[in-house]
JSON list of C-alpha atoms in Angstrom, two decimals:
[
{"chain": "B", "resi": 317, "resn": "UNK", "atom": "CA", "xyz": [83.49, 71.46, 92.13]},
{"chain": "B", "resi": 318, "resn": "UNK", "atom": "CA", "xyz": [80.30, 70.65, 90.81]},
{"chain": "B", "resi": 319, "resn": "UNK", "atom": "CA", "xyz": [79.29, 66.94, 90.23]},
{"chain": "B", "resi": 320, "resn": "UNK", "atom": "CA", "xyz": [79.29, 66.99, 86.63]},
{"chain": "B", "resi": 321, "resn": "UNK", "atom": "CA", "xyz": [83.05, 68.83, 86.49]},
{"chain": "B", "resi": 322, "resn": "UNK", "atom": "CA", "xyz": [83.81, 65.58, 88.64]},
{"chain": "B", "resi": 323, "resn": "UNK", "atom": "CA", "xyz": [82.16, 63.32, 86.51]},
{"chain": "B", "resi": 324, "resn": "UNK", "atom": "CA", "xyz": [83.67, 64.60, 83.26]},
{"chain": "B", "resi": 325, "resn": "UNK", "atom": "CA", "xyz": [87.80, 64.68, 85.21]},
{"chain": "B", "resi": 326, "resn": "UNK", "atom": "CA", "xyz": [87.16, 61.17, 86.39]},
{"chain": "B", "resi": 327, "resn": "UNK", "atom": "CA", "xyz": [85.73, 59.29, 83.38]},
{"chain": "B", "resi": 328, "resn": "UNK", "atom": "CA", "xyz": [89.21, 60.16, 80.43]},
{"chain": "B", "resi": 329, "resn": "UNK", "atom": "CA", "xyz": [91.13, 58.99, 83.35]},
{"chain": "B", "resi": 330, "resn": "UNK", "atom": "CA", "xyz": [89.60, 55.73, 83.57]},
{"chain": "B", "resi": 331, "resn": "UNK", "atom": "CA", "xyz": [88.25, 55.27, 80.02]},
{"chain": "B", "resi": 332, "resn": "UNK", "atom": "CA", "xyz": [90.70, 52.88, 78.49]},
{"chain": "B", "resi": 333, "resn": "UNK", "atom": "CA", "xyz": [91.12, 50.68, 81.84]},
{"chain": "B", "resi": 334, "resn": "UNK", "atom": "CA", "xyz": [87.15, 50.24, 82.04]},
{"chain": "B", "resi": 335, "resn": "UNK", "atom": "CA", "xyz": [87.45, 49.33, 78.21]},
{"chain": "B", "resi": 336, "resn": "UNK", "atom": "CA", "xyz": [89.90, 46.86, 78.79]},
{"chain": "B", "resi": 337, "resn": "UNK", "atom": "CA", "xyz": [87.79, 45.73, 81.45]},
{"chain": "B", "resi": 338, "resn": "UNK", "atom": "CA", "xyz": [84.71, 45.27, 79.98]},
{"chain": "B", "resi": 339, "resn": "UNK", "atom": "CA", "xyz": [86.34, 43.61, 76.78]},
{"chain": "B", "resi": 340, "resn": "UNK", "atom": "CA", "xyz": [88.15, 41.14, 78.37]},
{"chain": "B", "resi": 341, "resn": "UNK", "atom": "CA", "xyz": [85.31, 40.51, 80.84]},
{"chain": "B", "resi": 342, "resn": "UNK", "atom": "CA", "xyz": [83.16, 39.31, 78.08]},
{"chain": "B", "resi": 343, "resn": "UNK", "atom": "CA", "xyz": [85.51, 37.68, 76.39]},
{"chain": "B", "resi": 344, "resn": "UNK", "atom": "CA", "xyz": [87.08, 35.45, 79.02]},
{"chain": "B", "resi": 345, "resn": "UNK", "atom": "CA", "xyz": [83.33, 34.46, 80.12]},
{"chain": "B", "resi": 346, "resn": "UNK", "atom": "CA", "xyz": [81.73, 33.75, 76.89]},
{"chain": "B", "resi": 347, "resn": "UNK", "atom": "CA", "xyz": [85.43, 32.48, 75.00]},
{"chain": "B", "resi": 348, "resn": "UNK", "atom": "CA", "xyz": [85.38, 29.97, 77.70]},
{"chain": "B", "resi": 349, "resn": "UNK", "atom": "CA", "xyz": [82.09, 29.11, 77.78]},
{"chain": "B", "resi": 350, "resn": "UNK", "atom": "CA", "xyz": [80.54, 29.36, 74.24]},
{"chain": "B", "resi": 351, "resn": "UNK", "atom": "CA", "xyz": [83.83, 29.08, 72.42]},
{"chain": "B", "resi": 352, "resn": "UNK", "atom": "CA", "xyz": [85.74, 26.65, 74.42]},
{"chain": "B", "resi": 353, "resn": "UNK", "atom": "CA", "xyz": [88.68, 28.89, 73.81]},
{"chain": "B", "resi": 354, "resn": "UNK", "atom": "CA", "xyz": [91.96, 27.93, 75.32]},
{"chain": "B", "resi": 355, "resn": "UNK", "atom": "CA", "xyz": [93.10, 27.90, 78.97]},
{"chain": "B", "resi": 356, "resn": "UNK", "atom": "CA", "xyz": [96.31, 30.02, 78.12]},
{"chain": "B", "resi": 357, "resn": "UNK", "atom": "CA", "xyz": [93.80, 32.45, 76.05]},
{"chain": "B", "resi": 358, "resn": "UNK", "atom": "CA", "xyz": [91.47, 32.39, 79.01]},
{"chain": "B", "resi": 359, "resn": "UNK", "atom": "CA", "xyz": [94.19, 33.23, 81.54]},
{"chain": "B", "resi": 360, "resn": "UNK", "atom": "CA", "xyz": [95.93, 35.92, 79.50]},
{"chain": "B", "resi": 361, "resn": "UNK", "atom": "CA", "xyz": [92.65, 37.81, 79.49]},
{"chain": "B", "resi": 362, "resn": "UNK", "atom": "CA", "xyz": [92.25, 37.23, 83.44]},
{"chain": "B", "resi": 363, "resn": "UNK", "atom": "CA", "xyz": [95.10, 38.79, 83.99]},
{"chain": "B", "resi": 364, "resn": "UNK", "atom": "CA", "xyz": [94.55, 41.73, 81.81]},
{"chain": "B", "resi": 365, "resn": "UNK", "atom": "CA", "xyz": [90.81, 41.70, 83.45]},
{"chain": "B", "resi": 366, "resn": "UNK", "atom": "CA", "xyz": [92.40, 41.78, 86.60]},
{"chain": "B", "resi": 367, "resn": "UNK", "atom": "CA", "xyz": [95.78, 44.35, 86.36]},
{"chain": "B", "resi": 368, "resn": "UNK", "atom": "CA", "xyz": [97.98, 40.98, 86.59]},
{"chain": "B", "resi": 369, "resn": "UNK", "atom": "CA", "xyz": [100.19, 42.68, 84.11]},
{"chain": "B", "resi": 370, "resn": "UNK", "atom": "CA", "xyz": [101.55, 45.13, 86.75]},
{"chain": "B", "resi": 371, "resn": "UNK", "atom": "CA", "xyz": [103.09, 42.89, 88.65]},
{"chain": "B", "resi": 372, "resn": "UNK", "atom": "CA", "xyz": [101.18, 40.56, 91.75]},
{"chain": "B", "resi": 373, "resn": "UNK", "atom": "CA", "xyz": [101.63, 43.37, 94.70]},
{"chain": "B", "resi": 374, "resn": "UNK", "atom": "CA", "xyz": [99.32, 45.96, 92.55]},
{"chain": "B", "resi": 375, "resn": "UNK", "atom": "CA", "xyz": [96.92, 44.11, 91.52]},
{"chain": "B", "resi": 376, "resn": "UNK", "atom": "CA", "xyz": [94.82, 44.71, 94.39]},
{"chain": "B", "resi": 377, "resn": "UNK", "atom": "CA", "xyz": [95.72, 48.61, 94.01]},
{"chain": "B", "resi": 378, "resn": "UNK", "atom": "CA", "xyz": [94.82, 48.53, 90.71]},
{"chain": "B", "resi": 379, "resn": "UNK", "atom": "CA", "xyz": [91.36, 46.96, 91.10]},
{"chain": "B", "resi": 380, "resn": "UNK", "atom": "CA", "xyz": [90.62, 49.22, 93.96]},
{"chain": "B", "resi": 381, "resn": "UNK", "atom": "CA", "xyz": [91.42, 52.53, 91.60]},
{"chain": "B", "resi": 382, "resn": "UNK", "atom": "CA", "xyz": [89.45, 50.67, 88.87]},
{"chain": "B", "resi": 383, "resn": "UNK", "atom": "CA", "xyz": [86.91, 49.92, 90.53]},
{"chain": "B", "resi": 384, "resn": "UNK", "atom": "CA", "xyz": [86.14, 52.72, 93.26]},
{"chain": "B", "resi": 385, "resn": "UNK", "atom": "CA", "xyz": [86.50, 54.71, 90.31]},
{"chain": "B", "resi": 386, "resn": "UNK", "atom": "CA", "xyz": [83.76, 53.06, 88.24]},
{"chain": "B", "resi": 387, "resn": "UNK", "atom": "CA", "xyz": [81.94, 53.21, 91.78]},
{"chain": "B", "resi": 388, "resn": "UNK", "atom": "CA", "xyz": [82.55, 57.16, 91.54]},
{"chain": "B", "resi": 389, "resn": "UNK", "atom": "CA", "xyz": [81.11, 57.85, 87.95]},
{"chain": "B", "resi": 390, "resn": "UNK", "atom": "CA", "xyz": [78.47, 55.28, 88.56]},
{"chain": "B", "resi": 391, "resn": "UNK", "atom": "CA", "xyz": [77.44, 58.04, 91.60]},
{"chain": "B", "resi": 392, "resn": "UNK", "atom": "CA", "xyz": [77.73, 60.79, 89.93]},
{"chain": "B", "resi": 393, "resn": "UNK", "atom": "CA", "xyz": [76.14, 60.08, 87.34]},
{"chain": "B", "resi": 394, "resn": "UNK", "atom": "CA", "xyz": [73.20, 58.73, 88.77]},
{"chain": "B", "resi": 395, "resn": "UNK", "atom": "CA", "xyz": [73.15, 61.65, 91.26]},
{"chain": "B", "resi": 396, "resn": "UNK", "atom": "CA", "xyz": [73.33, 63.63, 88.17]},
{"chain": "B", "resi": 397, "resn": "UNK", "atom": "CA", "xyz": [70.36, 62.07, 86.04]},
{"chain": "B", "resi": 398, "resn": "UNK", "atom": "CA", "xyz": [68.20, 62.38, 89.11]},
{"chain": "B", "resi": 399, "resn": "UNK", "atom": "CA", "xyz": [68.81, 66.04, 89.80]},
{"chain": "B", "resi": 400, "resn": "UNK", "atom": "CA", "xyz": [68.03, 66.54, 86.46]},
{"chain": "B", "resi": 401, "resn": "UNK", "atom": "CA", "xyz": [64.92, 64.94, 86.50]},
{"chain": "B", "resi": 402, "resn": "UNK", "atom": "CA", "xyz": [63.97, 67.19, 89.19]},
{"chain": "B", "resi": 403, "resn": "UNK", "atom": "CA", "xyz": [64.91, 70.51, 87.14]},
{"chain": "B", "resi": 404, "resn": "UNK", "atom": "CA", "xyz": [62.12, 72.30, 84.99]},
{"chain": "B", "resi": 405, "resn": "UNK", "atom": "CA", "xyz": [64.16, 72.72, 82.07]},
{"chain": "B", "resi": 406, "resn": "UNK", "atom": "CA", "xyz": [64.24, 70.18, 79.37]},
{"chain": "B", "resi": 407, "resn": "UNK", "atom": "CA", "xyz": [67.53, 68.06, 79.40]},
{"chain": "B", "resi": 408, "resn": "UNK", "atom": "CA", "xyz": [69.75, 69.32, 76.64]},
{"chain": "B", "resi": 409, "resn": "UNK", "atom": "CA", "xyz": [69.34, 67.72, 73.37]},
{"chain": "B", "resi": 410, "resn": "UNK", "atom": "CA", "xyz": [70.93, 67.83, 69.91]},
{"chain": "B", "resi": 411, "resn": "UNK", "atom": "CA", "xyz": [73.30, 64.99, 70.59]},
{"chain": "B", "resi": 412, "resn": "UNK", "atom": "CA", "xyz": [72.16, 61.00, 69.99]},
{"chain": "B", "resi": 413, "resn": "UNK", "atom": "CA", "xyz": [74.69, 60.06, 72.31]},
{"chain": "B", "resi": 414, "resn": "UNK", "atom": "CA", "xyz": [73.98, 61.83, 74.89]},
{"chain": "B", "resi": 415, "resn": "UNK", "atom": "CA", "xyz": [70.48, 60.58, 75.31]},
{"chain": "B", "resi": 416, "resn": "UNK", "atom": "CA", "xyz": [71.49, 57.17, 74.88]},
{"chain": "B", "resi": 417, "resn": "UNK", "atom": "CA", "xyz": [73.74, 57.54, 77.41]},
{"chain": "B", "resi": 418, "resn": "UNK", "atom": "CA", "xyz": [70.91, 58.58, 79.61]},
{"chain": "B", "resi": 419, "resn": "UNK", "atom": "CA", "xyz": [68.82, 55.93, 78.73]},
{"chain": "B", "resi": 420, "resn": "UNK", "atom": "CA", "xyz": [71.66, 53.05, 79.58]},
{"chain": "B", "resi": 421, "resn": "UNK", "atom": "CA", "xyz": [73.18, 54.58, 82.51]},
{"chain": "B", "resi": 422, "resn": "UNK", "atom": "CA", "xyz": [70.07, 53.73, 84.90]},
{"chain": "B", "resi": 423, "resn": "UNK", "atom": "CA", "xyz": [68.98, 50.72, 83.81]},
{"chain": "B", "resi": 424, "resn": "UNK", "atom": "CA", "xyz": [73.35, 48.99, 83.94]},
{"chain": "B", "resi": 425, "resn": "UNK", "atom": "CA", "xyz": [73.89, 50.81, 87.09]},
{"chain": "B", "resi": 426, "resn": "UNK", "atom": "CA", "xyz": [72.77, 49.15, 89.94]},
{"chain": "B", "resi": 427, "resn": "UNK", "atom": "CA", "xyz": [74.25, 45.54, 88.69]},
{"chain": "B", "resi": 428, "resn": "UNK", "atom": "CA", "xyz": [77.13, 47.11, 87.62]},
{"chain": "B", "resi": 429, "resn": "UNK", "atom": "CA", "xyz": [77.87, 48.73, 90.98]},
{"chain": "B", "resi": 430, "resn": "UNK", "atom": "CA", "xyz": [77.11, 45.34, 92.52]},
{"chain": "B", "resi": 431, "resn": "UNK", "atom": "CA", "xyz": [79.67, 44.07, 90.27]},
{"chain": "B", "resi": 432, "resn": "UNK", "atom": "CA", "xyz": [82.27, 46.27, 90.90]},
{"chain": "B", "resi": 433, "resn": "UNK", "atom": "CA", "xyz": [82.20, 46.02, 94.70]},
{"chain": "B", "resi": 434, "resn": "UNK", "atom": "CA", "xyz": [82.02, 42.49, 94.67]},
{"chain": "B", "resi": 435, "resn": "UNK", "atom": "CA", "xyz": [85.13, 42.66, 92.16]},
{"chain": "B", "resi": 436, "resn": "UNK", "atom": "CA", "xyz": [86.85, 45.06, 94.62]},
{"chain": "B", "resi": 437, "resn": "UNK", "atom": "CA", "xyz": [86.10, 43.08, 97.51]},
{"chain": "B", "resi": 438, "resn": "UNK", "atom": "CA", "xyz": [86.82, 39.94, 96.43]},
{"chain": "B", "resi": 439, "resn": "UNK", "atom": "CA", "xyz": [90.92, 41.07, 95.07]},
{"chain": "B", "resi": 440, "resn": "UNK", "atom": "CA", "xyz": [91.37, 42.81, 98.39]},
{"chain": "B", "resi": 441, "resn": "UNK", "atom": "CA", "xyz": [89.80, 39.96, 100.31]},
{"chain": "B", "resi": 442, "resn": "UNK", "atom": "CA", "xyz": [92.30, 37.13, 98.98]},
{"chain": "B", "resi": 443, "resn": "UNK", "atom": "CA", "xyz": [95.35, 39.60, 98.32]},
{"chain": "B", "resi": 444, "resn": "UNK", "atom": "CA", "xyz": [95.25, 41.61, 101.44]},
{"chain": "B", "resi": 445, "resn": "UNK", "atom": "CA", "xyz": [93.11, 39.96, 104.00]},
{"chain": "B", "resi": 446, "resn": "UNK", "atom": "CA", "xyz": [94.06, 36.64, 103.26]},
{"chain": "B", "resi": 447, "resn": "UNK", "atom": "CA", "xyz": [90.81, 35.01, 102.65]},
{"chain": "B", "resi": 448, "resn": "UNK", "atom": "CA", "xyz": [90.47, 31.83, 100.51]},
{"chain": "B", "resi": 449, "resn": "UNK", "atom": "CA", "xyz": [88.30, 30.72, 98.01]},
{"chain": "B", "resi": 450, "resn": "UNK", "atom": "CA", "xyz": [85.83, 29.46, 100.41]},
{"chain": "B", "resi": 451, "resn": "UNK", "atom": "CA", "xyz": [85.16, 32.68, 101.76]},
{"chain": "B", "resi": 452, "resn": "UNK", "atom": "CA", "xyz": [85.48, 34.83, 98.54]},
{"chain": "B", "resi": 453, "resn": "UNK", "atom": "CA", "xyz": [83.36, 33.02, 96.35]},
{"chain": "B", "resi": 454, "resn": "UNK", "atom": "CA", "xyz": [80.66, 34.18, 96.73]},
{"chain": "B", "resi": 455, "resn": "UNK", "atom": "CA", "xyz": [82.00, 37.44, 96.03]},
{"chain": "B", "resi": 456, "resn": "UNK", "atom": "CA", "xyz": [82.64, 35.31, 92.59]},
{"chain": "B", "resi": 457, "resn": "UNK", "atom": "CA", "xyz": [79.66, 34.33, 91.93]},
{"chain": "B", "resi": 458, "resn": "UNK", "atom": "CA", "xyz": [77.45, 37.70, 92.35]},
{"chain": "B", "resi": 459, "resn": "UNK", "atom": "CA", "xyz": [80.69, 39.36, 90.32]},
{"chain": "B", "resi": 460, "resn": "UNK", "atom": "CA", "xyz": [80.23, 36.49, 87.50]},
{"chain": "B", "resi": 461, "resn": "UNK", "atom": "CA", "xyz": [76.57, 36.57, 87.61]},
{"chain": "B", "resi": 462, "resn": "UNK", "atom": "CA", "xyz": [76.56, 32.86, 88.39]},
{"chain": "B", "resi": 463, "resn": "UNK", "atom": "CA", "xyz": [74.06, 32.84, 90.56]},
{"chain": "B", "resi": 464, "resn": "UNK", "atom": "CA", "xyz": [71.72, 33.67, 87.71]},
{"chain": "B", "resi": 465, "resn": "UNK", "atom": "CA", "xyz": [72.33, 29.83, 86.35]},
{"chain": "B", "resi": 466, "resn": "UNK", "atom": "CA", "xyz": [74.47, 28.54, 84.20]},
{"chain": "B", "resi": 467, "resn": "UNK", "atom": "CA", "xyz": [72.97, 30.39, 80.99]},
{"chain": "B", "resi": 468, "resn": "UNK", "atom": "CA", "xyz": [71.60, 33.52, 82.04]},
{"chain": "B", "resi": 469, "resn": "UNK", "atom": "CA", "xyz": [74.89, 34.22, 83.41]},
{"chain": "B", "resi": 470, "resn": "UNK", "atom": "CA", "xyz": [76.60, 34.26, 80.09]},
{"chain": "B", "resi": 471, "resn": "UNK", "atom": "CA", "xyz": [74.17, 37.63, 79.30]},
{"chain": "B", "resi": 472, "resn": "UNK", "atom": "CA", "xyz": [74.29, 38.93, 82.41]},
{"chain": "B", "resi": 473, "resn": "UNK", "atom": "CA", "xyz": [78.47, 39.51, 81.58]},
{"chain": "B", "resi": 474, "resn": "UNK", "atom": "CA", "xyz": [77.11, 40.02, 77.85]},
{"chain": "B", "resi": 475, "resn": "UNK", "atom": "CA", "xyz": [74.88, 42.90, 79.19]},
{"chain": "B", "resi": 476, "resn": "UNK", "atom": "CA", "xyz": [77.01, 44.73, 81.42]},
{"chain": "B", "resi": 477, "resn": "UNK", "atom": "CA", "xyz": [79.94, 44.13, 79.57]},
{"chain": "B", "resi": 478, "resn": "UNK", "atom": "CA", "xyz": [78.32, 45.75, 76.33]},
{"chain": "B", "resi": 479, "resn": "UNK", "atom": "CA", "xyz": [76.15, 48.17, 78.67]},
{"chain": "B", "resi": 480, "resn": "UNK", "atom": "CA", "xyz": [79.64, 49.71, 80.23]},
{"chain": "B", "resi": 481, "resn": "UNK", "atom": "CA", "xyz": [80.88, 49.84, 76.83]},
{"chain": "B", "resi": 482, "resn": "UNK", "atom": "CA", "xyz": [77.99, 51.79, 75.41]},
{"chain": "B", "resi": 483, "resn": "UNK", "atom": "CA", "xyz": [78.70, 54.14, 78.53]},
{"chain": "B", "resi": 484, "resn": "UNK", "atom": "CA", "xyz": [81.76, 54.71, 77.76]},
{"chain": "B", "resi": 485, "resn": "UNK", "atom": "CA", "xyz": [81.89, 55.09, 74.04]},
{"chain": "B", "resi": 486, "resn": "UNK", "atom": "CA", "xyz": [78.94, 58.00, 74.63]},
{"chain": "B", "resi": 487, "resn": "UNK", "atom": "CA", "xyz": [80.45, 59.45, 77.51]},
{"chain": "B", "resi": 488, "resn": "UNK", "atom": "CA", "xyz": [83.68, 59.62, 75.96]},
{"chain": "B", "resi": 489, "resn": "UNK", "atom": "CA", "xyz": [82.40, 61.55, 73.05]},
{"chain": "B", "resi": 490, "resn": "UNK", "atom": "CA", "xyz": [80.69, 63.83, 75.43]},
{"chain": "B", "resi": 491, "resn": "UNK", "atom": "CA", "xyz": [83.51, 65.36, 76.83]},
{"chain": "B", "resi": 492, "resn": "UNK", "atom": "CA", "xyz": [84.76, 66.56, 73.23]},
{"chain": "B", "resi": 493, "resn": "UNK", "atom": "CA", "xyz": [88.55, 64.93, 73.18]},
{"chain": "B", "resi": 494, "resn": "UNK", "atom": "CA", "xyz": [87.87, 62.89, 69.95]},
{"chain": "B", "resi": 495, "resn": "UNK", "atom": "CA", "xyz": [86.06, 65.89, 68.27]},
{"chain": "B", "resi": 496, "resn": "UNK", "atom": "CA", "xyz": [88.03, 67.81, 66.23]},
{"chain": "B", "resi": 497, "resn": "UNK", "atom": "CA", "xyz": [89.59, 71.01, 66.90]},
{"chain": "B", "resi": 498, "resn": "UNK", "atom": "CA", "xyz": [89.15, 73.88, 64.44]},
{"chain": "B", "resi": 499, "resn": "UNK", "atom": "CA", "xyz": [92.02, 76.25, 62.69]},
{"chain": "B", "resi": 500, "resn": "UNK", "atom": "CA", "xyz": [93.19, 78.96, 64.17]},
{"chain": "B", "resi": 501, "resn": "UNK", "atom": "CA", "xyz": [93.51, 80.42, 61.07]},
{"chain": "B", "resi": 502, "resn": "UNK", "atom": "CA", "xyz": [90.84, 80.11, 59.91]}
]
């Protein structure tokens, strides 16, 4: 199986739980700290953020699927855009998306693999290896961006938060399930 096949199996699969993701990522960071939103609004989207809705013992499985999955297509990708960049040919064209998606993909992907594995890590520490908030948090903080400062940190899960979005909205479309299929009849 070629990287690519891979690549284009793995990313329908986890489409709408990275979208979920991302959206509630930014908005129970910047709802709770530009927007003073709620705590029960705040929560609710942690625990959609964080697979919460499944029930406490797969939360941890769920955020290692997530996430080593997001770790996956951030490889292959990358592994992708670099062999291509080694090809002669020019990289196919014709579709706007396609480009931008090569243009975002490099310049997101090495904070959002750091924030995936410190999201990973960080579930599994405190849900299966017991580790408390003294330990994990700085796990936290490189997953929040907050050691970035108290401002920047609100764009930093602004920027990868819209950044994974853009990924997936042109990725999506690249794998032709929302085009339109043609008659049969025709």
């Amino acid at each position: 199986m070629t990287l690519r096949k891979l690549h284009r199996q793995i990313a329908p699969i986890l489409f709408l739980p990275l979208m979920v993701s991302a959206l509630t990522g930014i908005a129970f960071r910047l709802g709770r700290s530009w927007f003073q939103i709620p705590h029960e609004v705040s929560n609710t989207l942690l625990v959609i953020h964080q697979g919460e809705y499944l029930g406490k013992p797969l939360v941890p499985i769920y955020v290692l699927l997530v996430g080593t999955g997001l770790l996956g297509l951030l490889t292959t990708g990358i592994t992708m855009l670099i062999q291509s960049q080694h090809r002669s040919g020019k990289p196919k064209s014709g579709f706007a998306g396609r480009r931008i998606h090569r243009l975002v993909a490099p310049i997101i992907c090495l904070p959002l693999f750091a924030t995936a594995m410190t999201g990973i890590v960080y579930r599994l520490g405190q849900n299966w290896f017991g580790l408390g908030q003294p330990q994990t948090s700085l796990l936290l903080r490189i997953h929040q961006g907050a050691y970035l400062g108290p401002i920047l940190r609100h764009f930093y899960v602004l920027f990868l938060g819209l950044g994974l979005l853009v990924l997936l909205a042109t990725g999506i479309n690249m794998t032709g399930i929302l085009r339109k299929r043609r008659s049969i009849n025709r």
